[in-house]
Amino acid sequence: KLHEFRLATKHFRYLLELFRPIYGPKLDSYVEQLRKVQTLLGDLNDFAVTREIVETGPEASSGDSQRAIAFLTKREEKKRAEFRDYWKTE
């Protein structure tokens, strides 16, 4: 769901950018906020996808894979918290 939301923010940002000539710099802060949301959600998606690849790979039960999964899960949780904090404050 978050990945779908990221794509929707991307399309909305592109739409806002079309109106920059009309509204000028007033839109810049909104565009930058959307860009930040996209970046956070993109990072979050990267961790989730990478973790899923490792979890379903042929060596998923190996010690190295389990450590990688734990690392990715921790980073994903941290990025999710960062997104929530940004969302609440901005």
CSV table of C-alpha atoms in Angstrom, one decimal:
chain,number,residue,atom,x,y,z
A,1,LYS,CA,0.0,0.0,0.0
A,2,LEU,CA,2.8,2.4,0.8
A,3,HIS,CA,4.4,1.7,-2.6
A,4,GLU,CA,1.1,2.6,-4.3
A,5,PHE,CA,1.0,5.7,-2.2
A,6,ARG,CA,4.5,6.6,-3.3
A,7,LEU,CA,3.5,6.3,-6.9
A,8,ALA,CA,0.5,8.5,-6.3
A,9,THR,CA,2.6,11.2,-4.7
A,10,LYS,CA,5.0,11.0,-7.6
A,11,HIS,CA,2.1,11.6,-10.1
A,12,PHE,CA,0.7,14.4,-7.9
A,13,ARG,CA,4.1,16.1,-7.7
A,14,TYR,CA,4.4,16.0,-11.5
A,15,LEU,CA,1.0,17.6,-11.8
A,16,LEU,CA,2.0,20.3,-9.3
A,17,GLU,CA,5.1,21.0,-11.3
A,18,LEU,CA,3.0,21.7,-14.4
A,19,PHE,CA,1.4,24.6,-12.5
A,20,ARG,CA,4.7,26.2,-11.3
A,21,PRO,CA,4.6,28.8,-14.1
A,22,ILE,CA,1.2,29.9,-12.8
A,23,TYR,CA,1.7,29.8,-9.1
A,24,GLY,CA,5.5,30.4,-9.0
A,25,PRO,CA,7.5,29.7,-5.8
A,26,LYS,CA,4.4,29.2,-3.7
A,27,LEU,CA,4.4,25.6,-4.9
A,28,ASP,CA,8.0,24.9,-4.2
A,29,SER,CA,7.6,23.9,-0.5
A,30,TYR,CA,4.8,21.5,-1.4
A,31,VAL,CA,6.8,20.0,-4.2
A,32,GLU,CA,9.8,19.5,-1.8
A,33,GLN,CA,7.5,17.9,0.8
A,34,LEU,CA,6.2,15.5,-1.8
A,35,ARG,CA,9.8,14.7,-3.0
A,36,LYS,CA,10.8,14.0,0.6
A,37,VAL,CA,7.8,11.6,1.1
A,38,GLN,CA,8.7,9.9,-2.2
A,39,THR,CA,12.3,9.5,-1.1
A,40,LEU,CA,11.4,8.0,2.3
A,41,LEU,CA,8.9,5.6,0.8
A,42,GLY,CA,11.3,4.7,-1.9
A,43,ASP,CA,14.0,3.8,0.6
A,44,LEU,CA,11.4,1.8,2.6
A,45,ASN,CA,10.4,-0.1,-0.4
A,46,ASP,CA,14.0,-0.9,-1.3
A,47,PHE,CA,14.6,-2.4,2.1
A,48,ALA,CA,11.3,-4.4,1.9
A,49,VAL,CA,12.0,-5.7,-1.6
A,50,THR,CA,15.6,-6.6,-0.8
A,51,ARG,CA,14.6,-8.4,2.4
A,52,GLU,CA,11.9,-10.4,0.4
A,53,ILE,CA,14.5,-11.4,-2.1
A,54,VAL,CA,16.9,-12.7,0.6
A,55,GLU,CA,14.0,-14.4,2.4
A,56,THR,CA,12.9,-16.4,-0.7
A,57,GLY,CA,16.4,-17.1,-2.1
A,58,PRO,CA,18.0,-20.5,-2.2
A,59,GLU,CA,20.2,-19.7,0.8
A,60,ALA,CA,17.4,-18.2,2.9
A,61,SER,CA,18.0,-20.4,5.9
A,62,SER,CA,21.8,-19.8,6.0
A,63,GLY,CA,23.3,-17.9,8.9
A,64,ASP,CA,24.5,-15.1,6.6
A,65,SER,CA,21.0,-14.7,5.1
A,66,GLN,CA,19.4,-14.7,8.5
A,67,ARG,CA,21.8,-11.9,9.6
A,68,ALA,CA,21.0,-10.0,6.4
A,69,ILE,CA,17.3,-10.4,6.9
A,70,ALA,CA,17.6,-9.1,10.5
A,71,PHE,CA,19.7,-6.2,9.3
A,72,LEU,CA,17.2,-5.3,6.6
A,73,THR,CA,14.2,-5.7,8.9
A,74,LYS,CA,15.8,-3.3,11.4
A,75,ARG,CA,16.6,-0.7,8.8
A,76,GLU,CA,13.1,-1.1,7.3
A,77,GLU,CA,11.5,-0.5,10.8
A,78,LYS,CA,13.8,2.6,11.3
A,79,LYS,CA,12.9,4.0,7.9
A,80,ARG,CA,9.2,3.4,8.6
A,81,ALA,CA,9.5,5.3,11.9
A,82,GLU,CA,11.3,8.1,10.0
A,83,PHE,CA,8.5,8.3,7.5
A,84,ARG,CA,5.8,8.4,10.3
A,85,ASP,CA,7.6,11.1,12.1
A,86,TYR,CA,7.9,13.2,8.9
A,87,TRP,CA,4.3,12.6,8.0
A,88,LYS,CA,3.1,13.7,11.5
A,89,THR,CA,5.3,16.8,11.5
A,90,GLU,CA,5.0,18.0,7.9
